[in-house]
Coordinates of C-alpha atoms in Angstrom, one line a residue:
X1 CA -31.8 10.5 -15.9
X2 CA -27.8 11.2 -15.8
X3 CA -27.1 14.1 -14.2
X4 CA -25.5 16.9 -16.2
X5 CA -21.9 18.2 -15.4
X6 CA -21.4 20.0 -12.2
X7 CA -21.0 23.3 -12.7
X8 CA -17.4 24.8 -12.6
X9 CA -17.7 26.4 -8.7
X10 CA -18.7 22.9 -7.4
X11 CA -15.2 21.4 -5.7
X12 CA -14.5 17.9 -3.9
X13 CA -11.6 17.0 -1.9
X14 CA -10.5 13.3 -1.4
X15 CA -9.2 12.4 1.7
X16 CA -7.1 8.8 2.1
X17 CA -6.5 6.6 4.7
X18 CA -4.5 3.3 5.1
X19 CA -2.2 2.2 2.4
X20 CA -0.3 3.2 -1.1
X21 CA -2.9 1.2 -2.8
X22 CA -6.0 3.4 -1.5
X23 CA -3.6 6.3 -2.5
X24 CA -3.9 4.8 -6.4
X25 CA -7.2 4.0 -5.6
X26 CA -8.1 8.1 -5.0
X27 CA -6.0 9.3 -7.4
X28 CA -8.2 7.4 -10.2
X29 CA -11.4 8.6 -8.5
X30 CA -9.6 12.6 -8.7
X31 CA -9.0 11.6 -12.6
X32 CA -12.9 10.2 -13.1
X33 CA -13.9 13.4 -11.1
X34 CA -11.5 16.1 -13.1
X35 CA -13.1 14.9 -16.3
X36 CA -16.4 14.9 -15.3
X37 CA -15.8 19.0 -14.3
X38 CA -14.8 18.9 -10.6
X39 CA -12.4 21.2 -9.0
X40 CA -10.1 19.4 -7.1
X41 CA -9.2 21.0 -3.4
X42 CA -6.7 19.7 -1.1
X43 CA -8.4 20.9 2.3
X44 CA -11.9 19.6 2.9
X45 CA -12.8 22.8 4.3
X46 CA -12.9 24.1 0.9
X47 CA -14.9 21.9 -0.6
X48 CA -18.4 21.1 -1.1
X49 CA -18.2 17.5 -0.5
X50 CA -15.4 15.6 1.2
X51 CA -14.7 12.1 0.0
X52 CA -13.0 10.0 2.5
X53 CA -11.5 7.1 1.1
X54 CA -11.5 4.7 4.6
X55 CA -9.1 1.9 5.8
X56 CA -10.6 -1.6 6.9
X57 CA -7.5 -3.4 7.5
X58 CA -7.0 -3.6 11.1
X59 CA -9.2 -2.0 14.1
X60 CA -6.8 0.7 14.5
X61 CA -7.2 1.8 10.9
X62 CA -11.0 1.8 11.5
X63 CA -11.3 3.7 14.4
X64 CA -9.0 6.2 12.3
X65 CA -11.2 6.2 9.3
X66 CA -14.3 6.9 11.6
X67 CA -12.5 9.2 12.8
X68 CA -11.6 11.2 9.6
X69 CA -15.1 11.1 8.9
X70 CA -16.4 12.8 12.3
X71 CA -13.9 15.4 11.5
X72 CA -15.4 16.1 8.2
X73 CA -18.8 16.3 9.2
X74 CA -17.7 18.6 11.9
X75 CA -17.1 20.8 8.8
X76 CA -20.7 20.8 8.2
X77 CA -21.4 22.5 10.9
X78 CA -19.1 25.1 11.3
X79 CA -20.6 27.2 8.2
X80 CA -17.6 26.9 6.2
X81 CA -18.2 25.6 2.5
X82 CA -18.0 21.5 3.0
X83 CA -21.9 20.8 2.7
X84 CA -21.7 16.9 2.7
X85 CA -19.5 14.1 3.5
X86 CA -19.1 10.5 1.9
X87 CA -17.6 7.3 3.1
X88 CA -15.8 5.3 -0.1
X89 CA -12.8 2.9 0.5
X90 CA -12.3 -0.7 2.6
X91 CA -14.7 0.5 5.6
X92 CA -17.5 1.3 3.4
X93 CA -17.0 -2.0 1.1
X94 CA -16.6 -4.0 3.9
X95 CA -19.6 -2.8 5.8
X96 CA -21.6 -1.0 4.1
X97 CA -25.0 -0.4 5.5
X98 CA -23.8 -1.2 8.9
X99 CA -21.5 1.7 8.8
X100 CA -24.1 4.1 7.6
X101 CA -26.5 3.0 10.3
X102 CA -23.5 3.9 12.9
X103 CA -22.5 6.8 11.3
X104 CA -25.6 8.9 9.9
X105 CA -22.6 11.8 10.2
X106 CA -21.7 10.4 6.9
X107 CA -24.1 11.1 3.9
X108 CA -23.5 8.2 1.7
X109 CA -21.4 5.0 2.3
X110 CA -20.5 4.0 -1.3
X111 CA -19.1 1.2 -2.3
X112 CA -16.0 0.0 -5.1
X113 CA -19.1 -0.5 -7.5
X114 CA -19.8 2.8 -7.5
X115 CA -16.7 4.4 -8.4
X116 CA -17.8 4.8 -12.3
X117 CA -20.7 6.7 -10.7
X118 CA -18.9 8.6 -8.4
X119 CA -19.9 12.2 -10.2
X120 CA -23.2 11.4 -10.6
X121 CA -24.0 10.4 -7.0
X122 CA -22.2 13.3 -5.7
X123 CA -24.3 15.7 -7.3
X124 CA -27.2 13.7 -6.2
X125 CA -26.5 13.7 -2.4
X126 CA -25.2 17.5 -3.1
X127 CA -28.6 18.3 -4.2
X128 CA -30.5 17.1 -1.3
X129 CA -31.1 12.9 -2.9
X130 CA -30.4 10.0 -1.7
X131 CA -28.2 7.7 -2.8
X132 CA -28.7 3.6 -1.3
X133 CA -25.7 2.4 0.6
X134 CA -23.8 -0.2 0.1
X135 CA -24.6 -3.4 0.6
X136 CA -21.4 -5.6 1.1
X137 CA -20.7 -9.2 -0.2
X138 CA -17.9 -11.6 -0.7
X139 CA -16.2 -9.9 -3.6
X140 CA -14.0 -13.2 -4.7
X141 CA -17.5 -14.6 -6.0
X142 CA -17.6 -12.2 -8.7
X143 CA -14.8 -13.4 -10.8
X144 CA -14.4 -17.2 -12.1
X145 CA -12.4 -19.3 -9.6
X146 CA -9.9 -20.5 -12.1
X147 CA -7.3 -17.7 -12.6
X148 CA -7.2 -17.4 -16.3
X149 CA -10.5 -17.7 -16.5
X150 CA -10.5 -13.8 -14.7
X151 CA -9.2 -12.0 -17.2
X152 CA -12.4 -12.4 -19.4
X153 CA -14.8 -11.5 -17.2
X154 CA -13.2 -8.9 -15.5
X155 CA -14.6 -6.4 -17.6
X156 CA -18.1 -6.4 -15.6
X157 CA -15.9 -6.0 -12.3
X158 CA -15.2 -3.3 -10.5
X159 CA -11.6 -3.2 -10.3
X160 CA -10.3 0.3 -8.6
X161 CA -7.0 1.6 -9.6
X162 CA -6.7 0.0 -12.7
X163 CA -7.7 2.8 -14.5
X164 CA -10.2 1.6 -16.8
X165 CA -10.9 4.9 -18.4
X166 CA -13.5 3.5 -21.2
X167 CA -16.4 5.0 -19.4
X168 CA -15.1 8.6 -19.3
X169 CA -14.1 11.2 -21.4
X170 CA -10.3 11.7 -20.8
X171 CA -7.5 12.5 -23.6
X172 CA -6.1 9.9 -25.8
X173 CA -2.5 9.5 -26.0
X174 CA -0.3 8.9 -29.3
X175 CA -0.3 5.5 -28.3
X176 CA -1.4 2.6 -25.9
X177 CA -4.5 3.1 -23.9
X178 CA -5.9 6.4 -21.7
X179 CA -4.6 7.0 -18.4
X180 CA -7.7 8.1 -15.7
X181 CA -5.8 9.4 -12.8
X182 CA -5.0 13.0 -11.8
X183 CA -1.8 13.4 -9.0
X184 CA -3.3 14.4 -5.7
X185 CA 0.1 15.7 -4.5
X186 CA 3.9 16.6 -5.4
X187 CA 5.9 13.9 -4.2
X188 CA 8.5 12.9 -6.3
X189 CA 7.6 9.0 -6.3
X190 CA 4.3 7.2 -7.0
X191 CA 2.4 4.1 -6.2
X192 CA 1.6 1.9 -9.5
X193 CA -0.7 -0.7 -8.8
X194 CA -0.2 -3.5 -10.9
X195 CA -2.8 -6.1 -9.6
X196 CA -6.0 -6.2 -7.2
X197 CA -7.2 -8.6 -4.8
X198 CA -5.8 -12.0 -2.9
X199 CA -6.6 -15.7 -3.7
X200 CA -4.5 -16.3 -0.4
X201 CA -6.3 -17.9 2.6
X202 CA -4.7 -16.2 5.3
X203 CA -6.9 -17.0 8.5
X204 CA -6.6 -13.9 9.9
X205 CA -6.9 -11.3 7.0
X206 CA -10.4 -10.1 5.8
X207 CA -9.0 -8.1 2.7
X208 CA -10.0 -11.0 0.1
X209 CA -13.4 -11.0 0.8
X210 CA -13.5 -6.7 0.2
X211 CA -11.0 -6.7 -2.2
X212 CA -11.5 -9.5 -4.3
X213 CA -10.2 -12.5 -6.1
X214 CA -6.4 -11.7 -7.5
X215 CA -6.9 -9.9 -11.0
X216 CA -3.8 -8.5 -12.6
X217 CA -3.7 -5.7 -14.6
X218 CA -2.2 -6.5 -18.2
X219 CA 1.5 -5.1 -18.8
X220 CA 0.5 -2.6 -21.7
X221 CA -1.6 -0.4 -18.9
X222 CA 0.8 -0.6 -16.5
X223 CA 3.8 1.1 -18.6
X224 CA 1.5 3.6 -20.1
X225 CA 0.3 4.4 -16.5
X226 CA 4.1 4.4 -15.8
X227 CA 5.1 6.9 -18.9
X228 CA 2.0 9.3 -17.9
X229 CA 3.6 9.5 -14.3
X230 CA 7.2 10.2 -15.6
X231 CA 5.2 12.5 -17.3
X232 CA 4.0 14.1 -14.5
X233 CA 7.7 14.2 -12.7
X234 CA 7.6 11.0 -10.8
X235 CA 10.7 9.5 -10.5
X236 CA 10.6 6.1 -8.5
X237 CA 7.6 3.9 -9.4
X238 CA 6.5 2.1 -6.2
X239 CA 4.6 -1.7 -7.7
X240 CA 1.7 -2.2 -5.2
X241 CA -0.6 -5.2 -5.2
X242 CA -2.1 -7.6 -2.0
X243 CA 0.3 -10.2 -3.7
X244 CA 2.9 -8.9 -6.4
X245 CA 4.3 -12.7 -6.4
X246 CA 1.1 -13.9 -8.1
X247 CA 1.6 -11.2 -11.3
X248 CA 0.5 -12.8 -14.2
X249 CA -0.7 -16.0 -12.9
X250 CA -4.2 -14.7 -14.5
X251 CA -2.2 -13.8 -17.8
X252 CA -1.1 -17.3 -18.1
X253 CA 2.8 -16.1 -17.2
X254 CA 4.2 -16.4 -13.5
X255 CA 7.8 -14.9 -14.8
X256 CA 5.6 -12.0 -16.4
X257 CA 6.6 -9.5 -13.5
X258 CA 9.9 -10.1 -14.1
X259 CA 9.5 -9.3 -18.1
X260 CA 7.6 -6.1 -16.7
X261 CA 10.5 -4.8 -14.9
X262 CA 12.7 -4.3 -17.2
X263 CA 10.3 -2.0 -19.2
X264 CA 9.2 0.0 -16.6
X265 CA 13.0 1.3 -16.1
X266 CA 13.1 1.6 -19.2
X267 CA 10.8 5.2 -19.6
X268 CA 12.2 8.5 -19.7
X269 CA 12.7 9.9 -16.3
X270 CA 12.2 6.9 -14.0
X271 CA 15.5 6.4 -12.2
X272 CA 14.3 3.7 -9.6
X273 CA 11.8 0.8 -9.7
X274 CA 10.1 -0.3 -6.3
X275 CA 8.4 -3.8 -5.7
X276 CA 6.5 -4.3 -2.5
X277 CA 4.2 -6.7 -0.4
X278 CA 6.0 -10.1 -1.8
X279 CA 4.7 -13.6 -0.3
X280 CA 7.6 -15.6 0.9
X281 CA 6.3 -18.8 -0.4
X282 CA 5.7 -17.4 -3.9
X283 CA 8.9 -15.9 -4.1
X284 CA 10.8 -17.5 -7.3
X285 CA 14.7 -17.8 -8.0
X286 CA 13.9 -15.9 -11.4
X287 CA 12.4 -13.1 -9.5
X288 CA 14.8 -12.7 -7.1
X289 CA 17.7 -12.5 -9.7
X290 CA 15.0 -9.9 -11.9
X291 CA 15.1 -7.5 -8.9
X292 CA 18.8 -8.1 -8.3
X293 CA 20.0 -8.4 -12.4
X294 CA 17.4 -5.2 -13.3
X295 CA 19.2 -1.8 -13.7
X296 CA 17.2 0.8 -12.0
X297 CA 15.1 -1.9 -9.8
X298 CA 15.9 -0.6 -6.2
X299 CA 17.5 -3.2 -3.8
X300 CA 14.0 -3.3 -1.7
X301 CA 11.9 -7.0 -0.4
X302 CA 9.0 -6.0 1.7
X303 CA 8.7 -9.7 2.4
X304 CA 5.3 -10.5 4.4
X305 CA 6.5 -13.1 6.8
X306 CA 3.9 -12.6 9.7
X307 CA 5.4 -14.9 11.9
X308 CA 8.5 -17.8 12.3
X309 CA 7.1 -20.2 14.5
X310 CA 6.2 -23.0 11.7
X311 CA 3.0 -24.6 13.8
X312 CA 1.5 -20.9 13.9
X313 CA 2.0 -20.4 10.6
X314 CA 0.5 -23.9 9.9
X315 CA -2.3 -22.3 11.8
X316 CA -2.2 -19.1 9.9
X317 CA -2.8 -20.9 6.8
X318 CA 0.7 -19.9 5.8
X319 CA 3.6 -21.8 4.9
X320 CA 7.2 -21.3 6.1
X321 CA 9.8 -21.5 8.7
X322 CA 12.6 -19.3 10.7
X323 CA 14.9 -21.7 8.9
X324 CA 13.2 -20.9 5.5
X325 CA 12.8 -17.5 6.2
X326 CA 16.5 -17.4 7.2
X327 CA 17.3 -19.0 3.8
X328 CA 14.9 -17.3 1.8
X329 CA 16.9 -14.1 3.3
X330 CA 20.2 -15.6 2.5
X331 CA 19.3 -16.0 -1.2
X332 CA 18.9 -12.7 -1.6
X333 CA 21.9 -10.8 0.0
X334 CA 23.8 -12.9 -1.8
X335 CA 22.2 -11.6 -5.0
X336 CA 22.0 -7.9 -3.5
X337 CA 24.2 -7.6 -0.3
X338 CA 22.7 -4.3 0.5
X339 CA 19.2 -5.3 0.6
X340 CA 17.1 -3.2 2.4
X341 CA 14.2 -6.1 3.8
X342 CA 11.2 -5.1 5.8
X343 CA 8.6 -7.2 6.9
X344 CA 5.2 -7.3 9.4
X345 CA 4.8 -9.9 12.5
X346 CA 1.7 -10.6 14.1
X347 CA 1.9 -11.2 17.9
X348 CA -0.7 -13.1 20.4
X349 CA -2.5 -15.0 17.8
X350 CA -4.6 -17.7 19.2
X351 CA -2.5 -20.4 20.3
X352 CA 0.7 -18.5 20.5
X353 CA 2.7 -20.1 23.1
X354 CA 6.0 -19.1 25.0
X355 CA 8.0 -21.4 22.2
X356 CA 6.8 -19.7 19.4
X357 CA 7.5 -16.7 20.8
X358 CA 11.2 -17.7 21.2
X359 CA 11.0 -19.0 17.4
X360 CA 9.7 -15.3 16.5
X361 CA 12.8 -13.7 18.4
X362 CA 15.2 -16.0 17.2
X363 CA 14.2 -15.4 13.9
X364 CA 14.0 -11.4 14.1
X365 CA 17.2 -11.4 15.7
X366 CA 19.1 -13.7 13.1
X367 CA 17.8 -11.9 10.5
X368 CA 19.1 -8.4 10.5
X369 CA 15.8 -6.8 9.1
X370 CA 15.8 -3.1 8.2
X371 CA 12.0 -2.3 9.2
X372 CA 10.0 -4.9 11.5
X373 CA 6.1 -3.8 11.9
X374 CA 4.9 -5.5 14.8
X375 CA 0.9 -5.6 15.1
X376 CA -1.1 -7.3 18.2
X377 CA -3.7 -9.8 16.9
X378 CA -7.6 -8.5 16.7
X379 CA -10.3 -10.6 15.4
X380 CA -11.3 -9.8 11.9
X381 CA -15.1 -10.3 11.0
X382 CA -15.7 -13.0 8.8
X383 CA -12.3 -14.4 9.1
X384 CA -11.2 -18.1 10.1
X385 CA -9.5 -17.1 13.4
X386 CA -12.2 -14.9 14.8
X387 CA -13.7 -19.0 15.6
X388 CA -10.4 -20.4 17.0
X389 CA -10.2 -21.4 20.1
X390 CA -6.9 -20.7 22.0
X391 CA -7.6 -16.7 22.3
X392 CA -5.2 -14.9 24.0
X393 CA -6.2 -12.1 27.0
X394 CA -5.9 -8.4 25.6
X395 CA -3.8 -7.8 28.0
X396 CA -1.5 -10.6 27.6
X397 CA -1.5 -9.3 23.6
X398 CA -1.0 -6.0 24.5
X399 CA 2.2 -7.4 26.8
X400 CA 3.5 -8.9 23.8
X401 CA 2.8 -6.2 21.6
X402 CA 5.4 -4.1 23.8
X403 CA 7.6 -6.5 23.9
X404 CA 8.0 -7.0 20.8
X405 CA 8.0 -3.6 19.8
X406 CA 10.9 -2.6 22.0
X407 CA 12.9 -5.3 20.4
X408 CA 12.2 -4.9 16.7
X409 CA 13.4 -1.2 17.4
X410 CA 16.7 -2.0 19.2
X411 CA 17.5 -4.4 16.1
X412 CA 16.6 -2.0 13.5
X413 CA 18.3 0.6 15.5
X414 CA 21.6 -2.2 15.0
X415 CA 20.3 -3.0 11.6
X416 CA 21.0 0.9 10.7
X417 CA 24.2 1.4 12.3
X418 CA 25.7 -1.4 10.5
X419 CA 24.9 0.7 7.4
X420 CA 27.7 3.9 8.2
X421 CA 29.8 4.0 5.9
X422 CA 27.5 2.7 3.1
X423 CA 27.4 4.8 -0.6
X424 CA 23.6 5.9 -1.1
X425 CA 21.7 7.6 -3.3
X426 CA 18.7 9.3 -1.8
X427 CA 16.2 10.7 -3.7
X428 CA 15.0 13.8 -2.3
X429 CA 11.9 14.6 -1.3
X430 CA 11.4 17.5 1.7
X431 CA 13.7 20.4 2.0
X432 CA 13.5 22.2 5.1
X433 CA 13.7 26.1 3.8
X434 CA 14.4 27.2 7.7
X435 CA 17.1 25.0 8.6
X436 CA 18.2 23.7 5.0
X437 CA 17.6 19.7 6.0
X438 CA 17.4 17.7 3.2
X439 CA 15.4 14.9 3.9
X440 CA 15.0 11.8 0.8
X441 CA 14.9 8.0 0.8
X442 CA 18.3 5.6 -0.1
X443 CA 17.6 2.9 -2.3
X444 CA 16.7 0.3 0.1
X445 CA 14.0 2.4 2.3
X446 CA 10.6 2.5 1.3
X447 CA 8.0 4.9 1.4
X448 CA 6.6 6.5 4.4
X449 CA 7.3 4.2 7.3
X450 CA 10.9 2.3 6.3
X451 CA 12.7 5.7 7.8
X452 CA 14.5 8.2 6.0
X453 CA 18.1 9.8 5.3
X454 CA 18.8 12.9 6.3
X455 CA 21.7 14.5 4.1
X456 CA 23.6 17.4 5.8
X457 CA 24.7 19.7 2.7
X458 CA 28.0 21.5 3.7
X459 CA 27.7 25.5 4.0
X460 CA 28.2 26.7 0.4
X461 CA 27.3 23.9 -1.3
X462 CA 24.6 24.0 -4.3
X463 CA 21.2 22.7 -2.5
X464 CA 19.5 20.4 -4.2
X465 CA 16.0 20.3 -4.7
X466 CA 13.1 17.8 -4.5
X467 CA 13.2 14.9 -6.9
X468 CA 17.1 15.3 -7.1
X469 CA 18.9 11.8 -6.6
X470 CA 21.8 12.8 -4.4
X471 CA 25.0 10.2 -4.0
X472 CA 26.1 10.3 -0.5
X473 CA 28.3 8.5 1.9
X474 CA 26.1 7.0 5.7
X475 CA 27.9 8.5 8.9
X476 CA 25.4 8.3 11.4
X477 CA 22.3 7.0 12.8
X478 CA 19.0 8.2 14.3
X479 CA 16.8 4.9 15.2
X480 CA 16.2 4.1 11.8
X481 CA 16.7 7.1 10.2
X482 CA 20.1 7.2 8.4
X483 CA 22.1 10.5 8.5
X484 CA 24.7 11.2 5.2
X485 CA 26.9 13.6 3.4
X486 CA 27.4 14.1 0.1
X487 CA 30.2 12.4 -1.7

């Protein structure tokens, strides 16, 4: 039997780990919850269940995610209001059962299937039943191998944040389809997602096999997602995918991302267009000159290089170069010479020898990046690499870690300083009320971890507030962080 509605007292709060695409991923399960009579809380001392939407990527994101849990079940204990806590996200996908036997702390692990269900179940576990955990599997067997073959069976598939709203009650616009998604914050930008899931065989990555073959979603429910976030005072749309240089390839269209592009600028009150997470080898010349031609697309490549050392990358099951990459990079400054390009390395893969190291640091060095994330290589269950021989010591990783750390910040650091003088236009998004900093993006940064610009407003001058797009002039530096004045 369905459970009725909860009644109106009966609150939830989501909390979200790892990246912008779990963000999209809660923010669908707030709008599923909202309609089905939830209250929505921010703290999850306030609420009666905590939902804590976990990170799988990397081991550090686990521990944090186990983590987050703990510290919601400490709730539980501390006679507060938070009666239960449940595990949702890449953690429970990928482990499912496992992670409920490890963690009895947490009262359900539920996986991406039961999303739909997500208000039923809670007020099931709220009232004492149980609800099965997960039991994981390879989710690329669950949609046809052929890519347009997806789009037709998709329907039977969980796909979450793509906000397919059939199955709940939510208001129906003038036009195009419903939008299930309720904002779980005040920022003045927003991640889209605009595709799910990887058909890439990357030996070291796990995320495929929890997230999913590569499934995009179709144009018309991207743009309305897009107008019913301008609608909610977003201002820059940030595209998330695992692979926004496969859009389309499902739809039958490769160039259909840059058709898309032009129409997400195109709504009332978006002023800037993001891309991110683009695969170097998938990277057309028509995209490039999309990103570069479109007014309103920010000057942004999050380019996913991993490594420059061609062997390794052979060994990655990636494809590439330091000389490709360096072309690749060449192609597009001289399409948009104030690119802002960020990228991840992996360091101490199996293998990895002294000359690929030097590849990696002649590359990084040549290439004048804005943002370098450097991460040491773990064994991922499941994945390729976890059987390679070649493994390195942790400590030898660790030593390369550092290594490379230090020296990804010194050239960003560089990278930043060659930027004084520059004409920005940051988008504000924190005021300091105490001191008056005003602290926003420029074009070329990207959310959260591509550093910020901090814009000194001279004594006097009207303060502007969040989700203003302020023109400035760079005249200083703080690591990354870019300090301007308004011009």
């Amino acid at each position: 039997m369905t459970p009725p509605h909860p009644s109106a007292d009966k609150s939830v709060a989501l909390v979200t780990l790892g990246c912008t695409r779990n963000e999209v991923d809660s923010e669908e399960l707030a709008g599923r919850l909202l309609a089905e009579g939830w209250r929505l809380v921010d703290d999850a001392a306030e609420a009666d269940v905590a939902v804590v939407n976990t990170c799988g990527f990397v081991e550090q994101a686990k521990k944090d995610s186990i983590d987050a849990l703990l510290e919601a079940s400490d709730l539980k204990g501390d006679g507060g209001r938070t009666q239960k806590v449940v595990a949702v996200g890449c953690l429970a996908e990928r482990y499912g059962k496992e992670l409920a036997d490890q963690l009895p702390e947490a009262d359900a692990v539920l996986g991406f299937d039961s999303y739909r269900d997500m208000s039923a179940h809670l007020q099931t576990i709220l009232a004492g039943g149980h609800v099965e955990s997960h039991t994981p599997g390879d989710r690329r067997t669950l949609l046809p191998l052929t890519p347009v073959e997806r789009q037709q069976g998709s329907l039977s598939v969980a796909l979450p944040g793509h906000g397919d709203a059939t199955d709940v009650d939510v208001p129906t616009p003038a036009s195009g389809p419903r939008v299930i998604r309720a904002r779980l914050d005040g920022r003045p930008w927003a991640p889209l997602k605009i595709a799910s899931g990887c058909d890439r065989r990357c030996s070291f990555c796990a995320i495929p096999m929890f997230r999913g073959a590569f499934l995009s979603r179709r144009p018309a429910d991207v743009v309305a997602e897009g107008r019913w976030l301008a609608e909610q005072g977003v201002k820059e749309l940030f595209l998330v995918s695992e692979n926004s240089t496969s859009y389309g390839k499902d739809l039958g269209d490769l160039a259909l991302l840059e058709k898309l592009l032009p129409e997400l600028t195109a709504i009332e009150g978006i002023e800037r267009v993001r891309v991110s997470y683009l695969q170097p080898a998938e990277i057309r010349p028509g995209l490039l000159r999309a990103m570069a031609d479109t007014p309103g697309v920010v000057p942004y490549y999050d380019i996913s290089f991993q490594h420059a050392s061609e062997p390794l990358l052979r060994s990655m099951r990636r494809f590439g170069s330091r000389e490709a990459f360096l072309d690749l990079l060449a192609r597009v400054r001289a399409d948009a010479p104030e690119a802002g390009i960020r990228c991840n390395v992996i360091v101490g893969f199996p293998g990895e020898t002294v000359a690929d190291l030097d590849e990696l640091e002649a590359f990084l060095t040549e290439a004048r990046l804005d943002v370098v994330g450097v991460f040491g290589y773990s064994d991922e269950d499941g994945t390729e690499a976890e059987g390679y021989a070649g493994k390195l010591a942790p400590e030898v990783v660790a030593e390369r870690l550092d290594r490379f750390t230090r020296l990804v910040e010194e050239l960003n650091a560089q990278r930043a300083e060659e930027r004084v003088g520059e004409r920005v236009l940051v988008l504000v998004e924190e005021i300091d009320d105490e001191e008056g900093t005003v602290i926003g993006r420029a074009d070329f940064q990207g959310p959260d971890v591509d550093g910020v610009t901090i814009v000194h407003v001279p004594e006097g001058a009207p303060a502007p507030q969040v989700g203003d797009l302020v023109p400035a002039v760079v005249v200083g530096t703080e690591g990354i962080d870019l300090v301007a004045e308004p011009r």
